[in-house]
Tab-separated table of C-alpha atoms and ligand atoms in Angstrom:
chain	number	residue	atom	x	y	z
A	1	MET	CA	7.132	6.147	-18.766
A	2	ASP	CA	8.666	3.067	-18.312
A	3	ASP	CA	11.810	5.976	-15.805
A	4	GLN	CA	8.963	7.662	-13.674
A	5	VAL	CA	9.462	6.505	-10.231
A	6	LEU	CA	6.440	5.150	-8.817
A	7	LEU	CA	7.159	3.719	-5.289
A	8	ARG	CA	10.232	4.511	-3.196
A	9	ILE	CA	11.414	2.050	-0.257
A	10	ASP	CA	13.958	3.325	2.532
A	11	GLY	CA	14.147	3.776	6.243
A	12	GLU	CA	15.153	0.917	8.090
A	13	VAL	CA	16.659	-1.310	4.973
A	14	ASN	CA	19.971	-2.041	3.291
A	15	ARG	CA	19.267	-1.283	0.846
A	16	PRO	CA	17.037	1.932	-0.220
A	17	GLN	CA	14.892	1.326	-3.245
A	18	THR	CA	13.278	3.872	-6.155
A	19	LEU	CA	10.983	1.245	-8.367
A	20	THR	CA	9.818	2.554	-11.949
A	21	PHE	CA	6.780	0.275	-13.369
A	22	ALA	CA	9.560	-1.201	-14.954
A	23	ASP	CA	11.173	-2.381	-12.238
A	24	LEU	CA	7.903	-3.437	-10.815
A	25	THR	CA	7.229	-5.449	-13.451
A	26	ALA	CA	11.034	-7.032	-13.458
A	27	ILE	CA	10.554	-7.963	-9.381
A	28	ASP	CA	10.513	-12.424	-10.073
A	29	ALA	CA	7.935	-14.705	-11.198
A	30	ALA	CA	7.677	-15.872	-7.767
A	31	HIS	CA	6.384	-13.200	-5.896
A	32	GLN	CA	4.601	-12.008	-8.496
A	33	ILE	CA	0.493	-11.709	-8.699
A	34	PRO	CA	-0.345	-12.148	-12.097
A	35	ASP	CA	-4.372	-12.134	-11.422
A	36	VAL	CA	-4.770	-10.768	-7.926
A	37	GLY	CA	-9.124	-11.343	-8.246
A	38	GLN	CA	-8.142	-15.312	-8.570
A	39	LEU	CA	-6.915	-13.886	-4.279
A	40	VAL	CA	-10.415	-11.217	-3.760
A	41	ALA	CA	-13.373	-10.933	-6.378
A	42	SER	CA	-13.130	-7.994	-6.028
A	43	ARG	CA	-9.655	-7.341	-7.029
A	44	LYS	CA	-8.284	-6.701	-10.520
A	45	GLY	CA	-4.863	-6.172	-12.141
A	46	ARG	CA	-0.772	-7.090	-11.373
A	47	GLY	CA	0.803	-6.923	-8.423
A	48	VAL	CA	3.380	-7.736	-6.400
A	49	THR	CA	3.806	-9.717	-2.974
A	50	LEU	CA	5.273	-7.424	-0.173
A	51	ALA	CA	7.248	-10.448	0.303
A	52	GLY	CA	9.211	-9.826	-2.996
A	53	LEU	CA	9.638	-5.972	-1.746
A	54	LEU	CA	11.444	-6.827	1.347
A	55	GLU	CA	13.950	-9.235	-0.812
A	56	LEU	CA	14.684	-5.882	-2.824
A	57	CYS	CA	15.601	-3.937	0.106
A	58	CYS	CA	16.176	-6.339	2.791
A	59	PRO	CA	15.181	-4.971	6.360
A	60	HIS	CA	17.140	-4.427	9.372
A	61	GLU	CA	16.723	-6.610	12.469
A	62	SER	CA	15.130	-3.554	14.159
A	63	ALA	CA	12.228	-2.742	11.836
A	64	THR	CA	8.975	-3.679	12.810
A	65	TYR	CA	6.664	-1.350	11.050
A	66	LEU	CA	5.418	-0.375	7.439
A	67	THR	CA	4.333	2.662	6.659
A	68	LEU	CA	2.582	3.041	3.614
A	69	HIS	CA	2.221	6.767	2.847
A	70	ALA	CA	-0.214	8.193	0.226
A	71	GLU	CA	0.864	11.935	-0.404
A	72	VAL	CA	-1.941	12.682	-2.398
A	73	ASP	CA	-3.853	12.989	-0.295
A	74	ASP	CA	-1.501	12.917	2.446
A	75	PHE	CA	-2.969	9.296	4.591
A	76	HIS	CA	-1.073	6.812	6.292
A	77	ALA	CA	-0.981	3.635	7.899
A	78	SER	CA	1.495	1.879	10.393
A	79	VAL	CA	0.947	-1.407	10.359
A	80	PRO	CA	3.336	-4.246	12.244
A	81	LEU	CA	6.000	-5.434	9.524
A	82	GLU	CA	4.649	-9.462	11.784
A	83	SER	CA	1.145	-9.033	10.932
A	84	VAL	CA	1.918	-8.241	7.731
A	85	ARG	CA	4.660	-9.631	6.026
A	86	ARG	CA	3.283	-13.119	4.529
A	87	THR	CA	0.185	-11.880	2.482
A	88	GLY	CA	0.241	-8.135	2.096
A	89	PHE	CA	0.631	-7.541	-1.697
A	90	PHE	CA	0.288	-4.201	-4.004
A	91	ILE	CA	-1.113	-4.154	-7.150
A	92	TYR	CA	0.891	-1.700	-9.544
A	93	ASP	CA	-0.123	-2.950	-13.258
A	94	ILE	CA	-4.712	-2.758	-14.469
A	95	ASN	CA	-4.374	-4.286	-18.579
A	96	GLY	CA	0.025	-4.441	-18.710
A	97	GLN	CA	-0.462	-0.735	-17.499
A	98	PRO	CA	0.400	1.710	-13.942
A	99	LEU	CA	-2.213	2.257	-12.023
A	100	GLU	CA	-3.974	5.671	-12.355
A	101	ILE	CA	-5.047	7.567	-9.390
A	102	ALA	CA	-8.757	6.592	-9.999
A	103	THR	CA	-8.095	2.721	-10.066
A	104	GLY	CA	-5.780	3.383	-6.840
A	105	GLY	CA	-2.276	3.731	-8.185
A	106	PRO	CA	0.660	4.363	-8.528
A	107	VAL	CA	0.218	1.419	-6.155
A	108	ARG	CA	-2.435	0.395	-4.249
A	109	PHE	CA	-1.494	-2.040	-0.924
A	110	TYR	CA	-4.018	-4.538	0.086
A	111	LEU	CA	-4.523	-7.570	3.009
A	112	PRO	CA	-6.949	-10.076	1.930
A	113	ASP	CA	-7.332	-11.294	6.288
A	114	HIS	CA	-8.735	-7.202	7.306
A	115	ALA	CA	-10.604	-6.686	10.426
A	116	ALA	CA	-13.351	-4.954	10.071
A	117	CYS	CA	-12.692	-0.511	9.756
A	118	HIS	CA	-11.311	0.942	13.270
A	119	SER	CA	-11.795	-2.742	14.532
A	120	ALA	CA	-7.536	-3.297	15.037
A	121	GLU	CA	-4.421	-2.298	14.082
A	122	VAL	CA	-4.555	-4.297	11.147
A	123	ASP	CA	-8.136	-3.774	8.881
A	124	GLU	CA	-9.645	-2.462	6.374
A	125	CYS	CA	-8.472	0.603	6.242
A	126	ALA	CA	-4.708	-0.111	5.847
A	127	ASN	CA	-5.681	-0.994	3.044
A	128	VAL	CA	-4.032	2.194	0.927
A	129	LYS	CA	-4.701	3.447	-1.976
A	130	PHE	CA	-2.007	6.106	-3.915
A	131	VAL	CA	0.710	4.724	-2.272
A	132	ASP	CA	4.280	6.269	-3.339
A	133	ARG	CA	6.221	5.685	-0.165
A	134	ILE	CA	6.732	2.487	2.314
A	135	GLU	CA	9.125	3.131	5.352
A	136	LEU	CA	10.534	0.634	7.173
A	137	THR	CA	10.274	1.533	10.742
A	138	ALA	CA	11.867	0.037	14.749
A	139	SER	CA	8.576	1.465	15.882
A	140	LYS	CA	5.031	1.986	15.413
A	141	GLY	CA	5.610	5.235	12.272
A	142	PHE	CA	2.963	8.298	11.581
A	143	ASP	CA	-0.764	7.025	10.982
A	144	ASN	CA	-3.970	9.228	10.289
A	145	ARG	CA	-6.241	6.802	9.186
A	146	PRO	CA	-9.148	7.177	10.275
A	147	GLN	CA	-10.333	6.194	14.788
A	148	ASP	CA	-14.064	5.707	15.402
A	149	GLU	CA	-17.270	6.069	12.791
A	150	THR	CA	-17.329	9.642	13.513
A	151	GLU	CA	-14.243	9.843	11.727
A	152	HIS	CA	-14.410	7.417	9.181
A	153	GLU	CA	-17.449	9.289	7.432
A	154	ALA	CA	-15.921	12.315	7.206
A	155	LEU	CA	-12.322	10.845	5.884
A	156	HIS	CA	-14.705	9.678	3.601
A	157	GLN	CA	-16.769	12.316	2.778
A	158	HIS	CA	-14.220	14.274	2.477
A	159	GLY	CA	-12.910	12.330	-0.571
A	160	ASP	CA	-15.673	12.559	-1.938
A	161	GLN	CA	-16.034	15.559	-2.056
A	162	GLU	CA	-13.249	18.214	-3.024
A	163	THR	CA	-10.623	15.029	-3.905
A	164	GLY	CA	-12.775	12.579	-5.919
A	165	LEU	CA	-9.968	10.537	-5.101
A	166	ARG	CA	-12.248	7.688	-3.633
A	167	GLY	CA	-12.925	4.919	-5.821
A	168	PRO	CA	-12.059	1.071	-6.610
B	201	MTE	N1	-4.961	6.873	0.118
B	201	MTE	C1	-6.237	6.343	0.751
B	201	MTE	N2	-6.004	5.408	0.870
B	201	MTE	C2	-7.230	4.694	1.616
B	201	MTE	C3	-8.053	5.694	1.814
B	201	MTE	C4	-7.218	6.899	1.791
B	201	MTE	O1	-9.015	7.961	2.376
B	201	MTE	N3	-6.755	7.395	1.404
B	201	MTE	N4	-9.378	5.251	2.147
B	201	MTE	C5	-8.889	4.264	3.526
B	201	MTE	C6	-10.363	3.744	4.400
B	201	MTE	S1	-10.560	4.247	5.651
B	201	MTE	C7	-10.949	2.027	2.996
B	201	MTE	S2	-12.055	1.168	4.369
B	201	MTE	C8	-10.349	2.006	2.366
B	201	MTE	C9	-11.722	1.859	1.730
B	201	MTE	O2	-11.366	0.788	0.039
B	201	MTE	P1	-12.147	0.847	-1.241
B	201	MTE	O3	-12.453	2.342	-1.131
B	201	MTE	O4	-12.322	-0.065	-2.235
B	201	MTE	O5	-13.371	0.526	-0.005
B	201	MTE	O6	-9.811	2.463	1.586
B	201	MTE	C10	-8.441	2.604	2.870
B	201	MTE	N5	-7.024	3.144	1.860
B	202	MO	MO1	-11.931	3.087	6.637
């Protein structure tokens, strides 16, 4: 279903976006990552750079935080834009098809240079799966990443047992 909106981009931007799978594939080749496995051995699929999405939406000068929203399991992370704008990317295609929920779809954020879970503002937990909205803000946005090992463990338990949403 090429006309289904997979990803919205809004907030402090000049051009809010509603992107379908076809829109993502149409982004300039310079911003496409044909095989994310070349960057991160454990991942597969095609990605598009955060820089490519920023070029589409044109953030205001005031946009200093990037907030990744996953409505499906109510998980959100907000990270300083400057620390991720050169390296962050989104996986959106596996074998020519949109990602299913089971593989982290519709869109999965990835930072190759993340820190260990809850050790820094840009940590592994910020690799948000099931992203359906990207918001640019002038200050830190909503963020419910786990803050310590207990919360982290609870999240994993919850994800595994109740939603079955965790996975590759
Ligand atoms: N939507 C969503 N994204 C998420 C999470 C989650 O619970 N929901 N967990 C985060 C955490 S805490 C970590 S450490 C990584 C784990 O990614 P992995 O399942 O690929 O190992 O995903 C992150 N992205
Ligand atoms: Mo995490």
